[in-house]
Coordinates of N, CA and C in Angstrom, one line a residue:
X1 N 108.3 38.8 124.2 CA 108.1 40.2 124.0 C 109.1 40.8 123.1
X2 N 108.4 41.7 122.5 CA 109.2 42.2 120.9 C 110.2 43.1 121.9
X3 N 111.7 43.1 121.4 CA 112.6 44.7 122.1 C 112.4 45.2 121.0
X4 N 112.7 46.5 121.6 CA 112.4 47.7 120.7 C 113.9 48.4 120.2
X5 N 113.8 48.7 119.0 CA 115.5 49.4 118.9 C 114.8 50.6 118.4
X6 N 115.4 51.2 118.1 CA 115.3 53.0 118.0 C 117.0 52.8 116.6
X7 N 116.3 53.4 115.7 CA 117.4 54.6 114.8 C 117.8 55.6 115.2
X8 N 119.4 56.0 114.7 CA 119.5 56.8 115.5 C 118.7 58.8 115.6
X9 N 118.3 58.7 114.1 CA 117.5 59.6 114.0 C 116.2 59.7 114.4
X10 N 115.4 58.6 115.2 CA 114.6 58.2 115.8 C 114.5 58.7 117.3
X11 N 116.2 58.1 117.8 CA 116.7 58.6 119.1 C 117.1 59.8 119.7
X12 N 117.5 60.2 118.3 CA 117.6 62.0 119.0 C 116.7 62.3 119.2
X13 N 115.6 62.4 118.5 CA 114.1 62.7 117.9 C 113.5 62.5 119.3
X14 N 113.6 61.6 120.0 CA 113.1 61.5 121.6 C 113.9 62.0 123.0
X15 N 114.9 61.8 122.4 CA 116.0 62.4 123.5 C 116.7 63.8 123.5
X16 N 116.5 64.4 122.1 CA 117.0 66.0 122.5 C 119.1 65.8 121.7
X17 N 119.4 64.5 122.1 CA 120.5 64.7 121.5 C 120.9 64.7 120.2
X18 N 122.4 65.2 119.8 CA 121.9 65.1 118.2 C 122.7 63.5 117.8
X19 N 122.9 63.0 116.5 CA 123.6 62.2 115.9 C 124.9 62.2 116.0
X20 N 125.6 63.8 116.1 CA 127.0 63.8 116.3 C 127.6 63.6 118.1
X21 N 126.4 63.7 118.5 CA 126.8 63.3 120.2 C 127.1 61.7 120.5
X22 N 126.0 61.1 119.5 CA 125.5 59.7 119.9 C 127.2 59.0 119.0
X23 N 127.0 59.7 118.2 CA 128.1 59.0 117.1 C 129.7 59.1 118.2
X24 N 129.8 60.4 118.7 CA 131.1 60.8 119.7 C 130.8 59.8 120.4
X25 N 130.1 59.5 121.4 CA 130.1 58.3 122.4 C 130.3 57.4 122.0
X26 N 130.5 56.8 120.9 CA 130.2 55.7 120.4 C 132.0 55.8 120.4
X27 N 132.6 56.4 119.5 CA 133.8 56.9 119.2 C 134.9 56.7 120.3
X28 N 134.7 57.7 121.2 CA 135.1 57.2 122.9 C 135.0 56.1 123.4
X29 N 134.1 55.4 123.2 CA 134.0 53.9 124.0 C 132.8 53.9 125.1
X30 N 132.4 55.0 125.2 CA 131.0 55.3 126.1 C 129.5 54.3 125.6
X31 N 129.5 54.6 124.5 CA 128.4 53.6 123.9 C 129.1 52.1 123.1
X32 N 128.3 50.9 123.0 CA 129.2 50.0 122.3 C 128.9 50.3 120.9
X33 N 129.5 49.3 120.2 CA 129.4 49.8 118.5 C 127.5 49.1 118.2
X34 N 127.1 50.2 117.4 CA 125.9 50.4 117.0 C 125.6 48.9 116.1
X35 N 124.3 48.5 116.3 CA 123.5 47.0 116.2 C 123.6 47.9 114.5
X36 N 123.6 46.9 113.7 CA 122.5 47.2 111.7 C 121.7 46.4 112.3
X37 N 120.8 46.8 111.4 CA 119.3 45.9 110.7 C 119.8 45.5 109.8
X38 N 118.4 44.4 109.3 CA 119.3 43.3 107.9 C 119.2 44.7 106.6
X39 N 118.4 45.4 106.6 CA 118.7 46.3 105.8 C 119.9 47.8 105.7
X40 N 120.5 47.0 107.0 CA 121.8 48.3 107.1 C 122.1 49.4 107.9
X41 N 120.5 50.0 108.2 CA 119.9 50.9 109.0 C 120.9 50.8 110.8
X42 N 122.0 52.0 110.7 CA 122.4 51.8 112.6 C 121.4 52.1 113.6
X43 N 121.0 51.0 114.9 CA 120.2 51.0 115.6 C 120.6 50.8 117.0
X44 N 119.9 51.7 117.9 CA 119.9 51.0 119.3 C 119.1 50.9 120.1
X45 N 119.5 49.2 121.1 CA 119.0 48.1 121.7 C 118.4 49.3 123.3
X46 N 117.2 48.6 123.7 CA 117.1 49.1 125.0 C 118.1 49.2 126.0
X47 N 119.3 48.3 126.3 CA 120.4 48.4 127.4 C 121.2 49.5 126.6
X48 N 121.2 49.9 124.9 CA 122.0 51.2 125.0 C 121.2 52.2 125.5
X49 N 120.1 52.3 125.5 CA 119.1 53.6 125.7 C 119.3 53.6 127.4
X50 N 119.7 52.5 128.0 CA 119.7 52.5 129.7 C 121.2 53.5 129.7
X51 N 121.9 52.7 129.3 CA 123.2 53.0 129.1 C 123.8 54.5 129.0
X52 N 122.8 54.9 127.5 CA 123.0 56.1 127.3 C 122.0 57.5 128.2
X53 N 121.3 56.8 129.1 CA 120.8 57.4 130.2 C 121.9 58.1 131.1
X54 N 122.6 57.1 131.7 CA 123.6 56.8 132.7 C 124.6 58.1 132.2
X55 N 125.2 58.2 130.7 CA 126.1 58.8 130.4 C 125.7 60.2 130.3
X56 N 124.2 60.4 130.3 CA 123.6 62.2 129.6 C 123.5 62.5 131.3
X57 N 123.6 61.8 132.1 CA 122.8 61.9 133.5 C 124.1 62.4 134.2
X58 N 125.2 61.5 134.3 CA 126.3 61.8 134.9 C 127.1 63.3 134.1
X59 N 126.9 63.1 133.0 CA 127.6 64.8 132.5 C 126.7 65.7 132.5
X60 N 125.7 65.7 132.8 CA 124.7 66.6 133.2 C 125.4 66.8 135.0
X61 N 125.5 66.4 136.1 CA 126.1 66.1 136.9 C 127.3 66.7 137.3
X62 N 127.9 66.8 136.4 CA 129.3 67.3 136.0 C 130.5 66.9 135.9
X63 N 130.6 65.4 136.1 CA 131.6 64.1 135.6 C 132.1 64.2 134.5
X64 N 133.4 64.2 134.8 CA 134.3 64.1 133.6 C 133.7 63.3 132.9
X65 N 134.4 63.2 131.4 CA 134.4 62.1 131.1 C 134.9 60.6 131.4
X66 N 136.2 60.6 131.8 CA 137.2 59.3 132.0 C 136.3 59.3 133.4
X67 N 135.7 59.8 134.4 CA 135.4 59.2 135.2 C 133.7 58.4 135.1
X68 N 133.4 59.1 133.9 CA 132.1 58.4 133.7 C 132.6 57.1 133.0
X69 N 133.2 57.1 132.2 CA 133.8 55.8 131.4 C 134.1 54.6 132.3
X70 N 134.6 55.0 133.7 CA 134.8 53.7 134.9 C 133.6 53.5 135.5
X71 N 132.8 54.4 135.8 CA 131.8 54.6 136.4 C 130.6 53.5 135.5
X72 N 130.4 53.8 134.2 CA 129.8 52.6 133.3 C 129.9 50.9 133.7
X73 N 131.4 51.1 133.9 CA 131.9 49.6 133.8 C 131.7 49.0 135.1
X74 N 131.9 50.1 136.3 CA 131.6 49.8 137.6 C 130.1 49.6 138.2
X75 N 128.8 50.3 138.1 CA 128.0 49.7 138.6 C 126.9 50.2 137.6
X76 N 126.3 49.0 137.3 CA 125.2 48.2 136.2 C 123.7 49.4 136.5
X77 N 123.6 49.9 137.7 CA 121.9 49.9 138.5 C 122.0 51.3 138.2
X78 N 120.6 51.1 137.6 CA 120.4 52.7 137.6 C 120.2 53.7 138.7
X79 N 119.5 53.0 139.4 CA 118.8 53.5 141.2 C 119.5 54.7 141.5
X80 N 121.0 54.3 141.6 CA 121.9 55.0 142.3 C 122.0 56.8 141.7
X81 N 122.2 56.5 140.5 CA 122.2 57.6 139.4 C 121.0 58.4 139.4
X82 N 120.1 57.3 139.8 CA 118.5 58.3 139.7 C 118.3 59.0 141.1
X83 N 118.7 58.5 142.2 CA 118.8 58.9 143.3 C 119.7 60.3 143.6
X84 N 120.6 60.3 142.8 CA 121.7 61.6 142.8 C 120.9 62.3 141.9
X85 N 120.4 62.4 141.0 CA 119.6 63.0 140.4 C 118.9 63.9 141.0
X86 N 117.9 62.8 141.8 CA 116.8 63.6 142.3 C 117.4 64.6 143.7
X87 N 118.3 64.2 144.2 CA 119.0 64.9 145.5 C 119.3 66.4 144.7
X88 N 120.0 66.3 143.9 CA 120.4 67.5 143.2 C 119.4 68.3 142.5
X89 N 118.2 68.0 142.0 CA 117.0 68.9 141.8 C 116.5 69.1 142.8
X90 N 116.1 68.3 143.9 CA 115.6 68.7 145.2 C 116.4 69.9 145.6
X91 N 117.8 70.1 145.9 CA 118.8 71.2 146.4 C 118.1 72.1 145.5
X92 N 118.3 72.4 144.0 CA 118.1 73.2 143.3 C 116.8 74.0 143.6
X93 N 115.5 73.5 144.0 CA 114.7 73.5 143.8 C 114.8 74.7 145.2
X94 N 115.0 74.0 146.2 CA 115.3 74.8 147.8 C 115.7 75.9 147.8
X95 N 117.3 75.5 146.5 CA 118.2 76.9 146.4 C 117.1 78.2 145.6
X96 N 116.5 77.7 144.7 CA 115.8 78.7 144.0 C 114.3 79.3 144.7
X97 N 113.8 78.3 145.6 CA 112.8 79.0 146.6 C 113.3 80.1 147.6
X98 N 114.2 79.6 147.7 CA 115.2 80.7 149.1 C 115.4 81.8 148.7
X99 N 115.7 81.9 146.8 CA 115.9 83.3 146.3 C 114.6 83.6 145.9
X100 N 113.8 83.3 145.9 CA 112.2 83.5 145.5 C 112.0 84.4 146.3
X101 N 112.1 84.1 147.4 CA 111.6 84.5 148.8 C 112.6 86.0 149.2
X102 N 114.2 86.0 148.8 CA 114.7 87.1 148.8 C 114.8 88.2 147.9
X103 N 114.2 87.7 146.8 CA 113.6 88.8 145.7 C 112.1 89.2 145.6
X104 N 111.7 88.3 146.3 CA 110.1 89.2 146.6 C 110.4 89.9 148.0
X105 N 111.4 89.7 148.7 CA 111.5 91.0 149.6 C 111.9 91.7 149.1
X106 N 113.0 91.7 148.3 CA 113.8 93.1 147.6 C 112.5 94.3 146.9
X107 N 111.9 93.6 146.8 CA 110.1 94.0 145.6 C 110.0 95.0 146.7
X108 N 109.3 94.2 147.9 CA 108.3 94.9 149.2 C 109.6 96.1 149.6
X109 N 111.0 96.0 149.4 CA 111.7 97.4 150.0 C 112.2 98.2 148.9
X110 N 112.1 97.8 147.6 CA 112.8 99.0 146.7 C 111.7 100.3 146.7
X111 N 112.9 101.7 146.4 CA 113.9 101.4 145.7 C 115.1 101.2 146.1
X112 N 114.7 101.2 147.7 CA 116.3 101.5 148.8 C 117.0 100.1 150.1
X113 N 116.4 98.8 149.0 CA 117.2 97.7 150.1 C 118.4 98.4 150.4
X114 N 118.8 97.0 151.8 CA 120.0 97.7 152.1 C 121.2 96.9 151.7
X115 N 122.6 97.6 151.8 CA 123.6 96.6 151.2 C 123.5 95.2 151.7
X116 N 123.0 95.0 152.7 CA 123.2 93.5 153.3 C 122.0 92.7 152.6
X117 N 121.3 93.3 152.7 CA 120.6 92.2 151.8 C 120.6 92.0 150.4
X118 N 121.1 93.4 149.8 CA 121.5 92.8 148.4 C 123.0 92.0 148.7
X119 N 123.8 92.0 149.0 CA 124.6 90.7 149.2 C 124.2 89.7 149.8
X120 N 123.3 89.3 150.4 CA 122.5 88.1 150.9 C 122.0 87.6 149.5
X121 N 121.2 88.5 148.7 CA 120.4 88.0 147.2 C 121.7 87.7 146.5
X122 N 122.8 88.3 146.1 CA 123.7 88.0 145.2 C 124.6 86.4 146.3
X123 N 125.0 86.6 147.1 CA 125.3 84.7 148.1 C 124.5 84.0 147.5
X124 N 122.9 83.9 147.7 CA 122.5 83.0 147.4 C 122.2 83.1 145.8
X125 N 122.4 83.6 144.6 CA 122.4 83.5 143.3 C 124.1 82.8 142.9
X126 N 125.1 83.2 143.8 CA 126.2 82.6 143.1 C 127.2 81.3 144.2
X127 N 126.0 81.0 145.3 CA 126.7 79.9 145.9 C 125.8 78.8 146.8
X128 N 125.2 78.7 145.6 CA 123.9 77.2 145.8 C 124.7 76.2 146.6
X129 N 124.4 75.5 147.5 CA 124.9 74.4 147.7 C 125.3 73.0 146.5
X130 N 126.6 72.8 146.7 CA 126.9 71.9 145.2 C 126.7 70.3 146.0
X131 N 126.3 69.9 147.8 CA 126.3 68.9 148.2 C 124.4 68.9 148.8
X132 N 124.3 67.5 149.0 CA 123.3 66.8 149.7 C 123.6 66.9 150.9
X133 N 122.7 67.2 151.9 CA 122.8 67.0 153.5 C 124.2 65.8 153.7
X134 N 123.3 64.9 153.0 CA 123.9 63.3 153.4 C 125.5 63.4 153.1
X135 N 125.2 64.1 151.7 CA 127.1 63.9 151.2 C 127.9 64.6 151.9
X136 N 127.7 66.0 152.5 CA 128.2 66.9 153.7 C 128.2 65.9 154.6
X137 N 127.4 65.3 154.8 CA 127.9 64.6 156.3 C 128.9 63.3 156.4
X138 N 128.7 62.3 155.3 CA 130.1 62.1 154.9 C 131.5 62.7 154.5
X139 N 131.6 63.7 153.9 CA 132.5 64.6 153.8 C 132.8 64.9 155.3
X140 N 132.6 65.1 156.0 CA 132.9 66.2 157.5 C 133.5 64.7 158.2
X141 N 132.6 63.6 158.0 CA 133.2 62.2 158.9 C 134.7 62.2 158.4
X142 N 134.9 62.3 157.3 CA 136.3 61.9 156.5 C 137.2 62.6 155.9
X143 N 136.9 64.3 156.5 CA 137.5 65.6 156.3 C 138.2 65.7 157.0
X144 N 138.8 64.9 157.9 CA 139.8 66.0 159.1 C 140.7 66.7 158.8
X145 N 141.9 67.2 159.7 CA 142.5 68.5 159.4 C 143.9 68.0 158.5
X146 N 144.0 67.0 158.9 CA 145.5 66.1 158.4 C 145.2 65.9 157.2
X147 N 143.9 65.5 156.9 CA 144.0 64.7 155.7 C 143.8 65.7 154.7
X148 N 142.8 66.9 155.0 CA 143.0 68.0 154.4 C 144.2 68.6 154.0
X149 N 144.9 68.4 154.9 CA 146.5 69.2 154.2 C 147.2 68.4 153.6
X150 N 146.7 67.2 153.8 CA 147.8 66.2 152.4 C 147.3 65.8 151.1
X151 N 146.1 66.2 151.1 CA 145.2 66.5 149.4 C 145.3 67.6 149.3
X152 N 145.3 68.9 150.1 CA 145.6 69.9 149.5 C 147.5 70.5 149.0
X153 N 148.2 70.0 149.9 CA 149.5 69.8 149.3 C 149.5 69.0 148.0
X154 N 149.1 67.8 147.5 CA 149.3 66.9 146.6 C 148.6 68.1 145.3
X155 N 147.5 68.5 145.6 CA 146.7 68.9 144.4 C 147.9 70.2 144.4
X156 N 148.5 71.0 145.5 CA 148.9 72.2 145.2 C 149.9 71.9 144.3
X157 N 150.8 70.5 144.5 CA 151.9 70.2 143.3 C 151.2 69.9 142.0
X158 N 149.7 69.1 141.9 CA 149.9 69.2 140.4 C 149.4 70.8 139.6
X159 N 148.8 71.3 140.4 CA 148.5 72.4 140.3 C 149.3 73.4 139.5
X160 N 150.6 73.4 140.3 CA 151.7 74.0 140.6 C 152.2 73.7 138.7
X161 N 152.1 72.5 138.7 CA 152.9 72.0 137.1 C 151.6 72.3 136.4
X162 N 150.5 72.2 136.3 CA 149.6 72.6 135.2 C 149.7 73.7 134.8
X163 N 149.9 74.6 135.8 CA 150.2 76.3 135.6 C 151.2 76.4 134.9
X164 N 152.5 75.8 134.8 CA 153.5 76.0 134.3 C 153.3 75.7 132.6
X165 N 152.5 74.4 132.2 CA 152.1 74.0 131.2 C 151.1 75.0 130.6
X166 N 150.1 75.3 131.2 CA 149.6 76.1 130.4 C 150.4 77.6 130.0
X167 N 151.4 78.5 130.9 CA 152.3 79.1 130.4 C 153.3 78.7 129.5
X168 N 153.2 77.2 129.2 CA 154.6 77.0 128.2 C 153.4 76.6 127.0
X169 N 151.9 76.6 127.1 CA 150.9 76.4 125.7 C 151.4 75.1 125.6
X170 N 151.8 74.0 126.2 CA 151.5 72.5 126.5 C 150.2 71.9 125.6
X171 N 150.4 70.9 124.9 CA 148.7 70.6 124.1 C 148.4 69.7 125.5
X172 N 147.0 70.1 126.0 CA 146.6 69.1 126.8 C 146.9 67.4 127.0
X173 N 146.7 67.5 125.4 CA 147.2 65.9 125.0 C 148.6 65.4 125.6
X174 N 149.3 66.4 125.7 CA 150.9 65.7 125.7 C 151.0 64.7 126.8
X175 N 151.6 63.8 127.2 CA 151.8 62.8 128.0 C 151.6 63.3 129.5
X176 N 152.9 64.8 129.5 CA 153.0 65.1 130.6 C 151.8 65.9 131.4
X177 N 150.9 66.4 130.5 CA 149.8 66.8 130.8 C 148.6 65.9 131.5
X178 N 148.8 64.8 130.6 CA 148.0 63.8 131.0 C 148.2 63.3 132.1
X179 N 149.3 62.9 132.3 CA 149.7 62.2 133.8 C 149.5 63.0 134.4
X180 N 149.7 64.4 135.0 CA 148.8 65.4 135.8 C 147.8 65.6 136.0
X181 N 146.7 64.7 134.8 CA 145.6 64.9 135.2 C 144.8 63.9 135.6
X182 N 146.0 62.7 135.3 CA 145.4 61.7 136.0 C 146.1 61.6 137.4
X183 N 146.8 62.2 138.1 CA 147.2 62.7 139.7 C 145.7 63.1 140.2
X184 N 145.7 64.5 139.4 CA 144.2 65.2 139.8 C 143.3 64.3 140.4
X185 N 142.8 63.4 139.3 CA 141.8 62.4 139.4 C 142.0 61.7 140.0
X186 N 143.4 61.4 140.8 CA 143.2 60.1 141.3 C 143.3 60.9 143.1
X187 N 143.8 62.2 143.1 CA 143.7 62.8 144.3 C 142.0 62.7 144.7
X188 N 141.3 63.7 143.6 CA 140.0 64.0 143.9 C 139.1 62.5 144.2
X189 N 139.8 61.5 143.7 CA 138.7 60.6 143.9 C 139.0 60.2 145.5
X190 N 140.4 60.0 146.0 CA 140.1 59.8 147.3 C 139.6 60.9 148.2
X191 N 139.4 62.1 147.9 CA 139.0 62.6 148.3 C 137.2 62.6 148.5
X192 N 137.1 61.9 147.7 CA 135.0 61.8 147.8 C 135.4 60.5 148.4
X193 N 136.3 59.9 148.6 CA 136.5 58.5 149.2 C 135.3 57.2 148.4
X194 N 135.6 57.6 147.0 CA 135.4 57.1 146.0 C 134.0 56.8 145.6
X195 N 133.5 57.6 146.2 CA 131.6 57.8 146.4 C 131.5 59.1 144.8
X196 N 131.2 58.4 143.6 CA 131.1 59.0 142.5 C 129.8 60.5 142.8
X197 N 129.1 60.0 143.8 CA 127.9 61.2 143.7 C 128.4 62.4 144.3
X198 N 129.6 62.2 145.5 CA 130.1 63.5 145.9 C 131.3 63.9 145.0
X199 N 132.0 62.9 144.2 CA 133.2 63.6 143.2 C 132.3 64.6 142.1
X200 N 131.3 64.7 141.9 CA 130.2 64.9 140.4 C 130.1 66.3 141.4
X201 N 129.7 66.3 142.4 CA 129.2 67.6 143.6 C 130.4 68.0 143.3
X202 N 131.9 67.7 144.3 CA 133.1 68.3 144.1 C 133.1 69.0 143.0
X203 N 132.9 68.8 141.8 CA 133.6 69.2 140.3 C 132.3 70.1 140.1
X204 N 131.0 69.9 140.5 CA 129.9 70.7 140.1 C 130.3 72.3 140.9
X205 N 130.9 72.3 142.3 CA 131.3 73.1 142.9 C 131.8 74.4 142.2
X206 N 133.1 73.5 141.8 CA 134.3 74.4 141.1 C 133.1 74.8 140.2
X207 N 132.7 74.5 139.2 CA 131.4 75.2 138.2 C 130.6 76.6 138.4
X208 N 129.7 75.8 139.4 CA 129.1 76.4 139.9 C 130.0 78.2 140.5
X209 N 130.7 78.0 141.9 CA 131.3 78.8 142.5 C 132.4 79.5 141.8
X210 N 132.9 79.0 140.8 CA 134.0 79.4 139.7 C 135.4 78.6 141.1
X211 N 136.2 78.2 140.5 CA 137.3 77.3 141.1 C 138.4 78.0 142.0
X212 N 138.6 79.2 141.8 CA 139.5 80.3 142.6 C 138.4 80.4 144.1
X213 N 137.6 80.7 144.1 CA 136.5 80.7 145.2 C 136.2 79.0 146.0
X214 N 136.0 78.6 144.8 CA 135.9 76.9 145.7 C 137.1 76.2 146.3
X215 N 138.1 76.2 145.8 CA 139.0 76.0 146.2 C 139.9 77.1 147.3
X216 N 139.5 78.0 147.9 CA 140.1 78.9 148.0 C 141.8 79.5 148.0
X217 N 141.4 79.7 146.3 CA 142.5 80.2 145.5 C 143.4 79.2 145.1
X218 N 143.7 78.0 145.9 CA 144.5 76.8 145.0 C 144.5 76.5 143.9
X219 N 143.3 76.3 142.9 CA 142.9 76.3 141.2 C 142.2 78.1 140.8
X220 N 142.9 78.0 140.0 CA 142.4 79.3 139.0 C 141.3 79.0 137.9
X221 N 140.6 79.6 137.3 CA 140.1 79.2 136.3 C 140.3 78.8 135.0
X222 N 142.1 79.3 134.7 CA 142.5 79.2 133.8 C 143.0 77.5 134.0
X223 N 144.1 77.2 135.1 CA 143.9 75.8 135.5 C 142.8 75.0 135.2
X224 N 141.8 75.5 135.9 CA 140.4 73.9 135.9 C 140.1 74.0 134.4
X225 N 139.7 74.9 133.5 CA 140.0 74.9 132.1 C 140.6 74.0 131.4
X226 N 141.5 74.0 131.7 CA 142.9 73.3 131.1 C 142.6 72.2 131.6
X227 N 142.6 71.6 132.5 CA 142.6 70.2 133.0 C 141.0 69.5 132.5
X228 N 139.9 70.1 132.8 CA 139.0 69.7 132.2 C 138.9 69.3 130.6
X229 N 139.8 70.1 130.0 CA 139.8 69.4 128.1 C 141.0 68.4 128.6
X230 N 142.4 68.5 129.3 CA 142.8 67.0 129.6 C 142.2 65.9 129.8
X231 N 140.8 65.7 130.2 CA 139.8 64.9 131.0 C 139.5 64.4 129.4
X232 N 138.6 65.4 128.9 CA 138.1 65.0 127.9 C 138.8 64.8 126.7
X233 N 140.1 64.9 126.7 CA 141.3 64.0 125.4 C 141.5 62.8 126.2
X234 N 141.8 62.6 127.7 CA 141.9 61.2 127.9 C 140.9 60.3 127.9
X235 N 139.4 60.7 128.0 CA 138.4 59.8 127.9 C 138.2 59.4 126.5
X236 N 138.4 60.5 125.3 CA 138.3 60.0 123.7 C 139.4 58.7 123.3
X237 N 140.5 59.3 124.0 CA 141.7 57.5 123.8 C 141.4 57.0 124.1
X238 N 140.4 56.2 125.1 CA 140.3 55.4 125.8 C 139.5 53.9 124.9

């Protein structure tokens, strides 16, 4: 059976991304180096197009980079990825019926709802659930109170120094920055107890909820900021 390769102006052309995305991944280490044809032409093989599935899926998700980059190398199957997927449009889907349902009541009482329910409509517009049933109930098995206060002490020290760096205008890049943010990463990952679909939820949170609220008050926005372009200068060295 013939495989199929795709140019890369072929590949955008079906996928929505551009050449300068495909080319950055490649750059990073995310995609491998691009097949020629005997005429020259850069091409890619169907295991990049799996590949490059994996990588639009998970930062759609909200995965850093450096954590999708281990995430590649660590498990081959798509299943899993597709499965988090679909959990997370399912939620979405729930979260946006629930407000369906509390904006066609706002309809049936204007012009004079009452404050509680416009704060019920504005809750559920700015704090969608960022977990799966399933992932909540792992979390709660392996949340207890101890262990809570020694991830949230650890994260409050790097915290504590990021804030300092971004007051002293630190380039992300610098060493010292980096090692902070790989603390971060290596806090947050035991903290999903190394289950990539609840770390992607964790970090979709802070997004979602803005990070002073999800965290309550431990990260600022200006923090997660800052550490998020850390993420993404250490996945491009990589």
């Amino acid at each position: 059976m013939e495989i199929r390769h795709w140019r890369i102006g072929e590949l955008t052309a079906v996928t929505g991304l551009t050449a300068r995305a495909l080319r950055h991944f490649e750059d990073i280490g995310l995609l491998p180096p691009i097949e020629r044809s005997a005429s020259g032409h850069r091409r890619h093989g169907e295991e990049d197009v799996r590949r490059l599935y994996r990588i639009v899926a998970m930062r759609e998700l909200g995965i850093p980079l450096p954590e999708i980059a281990r995430a590649l190398d660590e498990e081959p199957d798509l299943a899993p990825m597709v499965r988090e997927q679909l959990a997370r449009v399912e939620t979405r889907i729930a979260d946006a019926q629930r407000l369906r349902r509390l904006l066609a009541g706002l309809l049936r009482l204007a012009p004079l709802p009452s404050a509680g329910q416009l704060i019920e409509v504005m809750k559920s517009m700015t704090q969608s659930s960022a977990f799966t049933p399933e992932q909540l109930a792992r979390l709660r098995r392996r949340h207890d109170a101890d262990k809570l206060a020694t991830w949230r002490s650890a994260l409050a020290d790097v915290v504590e120094e990021l804030r300092a760096c971004v007051a002293e205008e630190v380039d992300p890049a610098d060493p010292r920055v980096q090692e902070l943010a790989g603390r971060w990463s290596a806090v947050a990952r035991d903290m999903a107890g190394g289950d990539l679909s609840v770390l992607s939820s964790m970090y979709a949170k802070l997004d979602a909820q803005g990070a002073a609220q999800a965290t309550k008050g431990l990260v600022d926005e200006e923090v997660w900021e800052y550490v998020k372009r850390a993420f993404a200068i250490a996945s491009a060295s990589r």
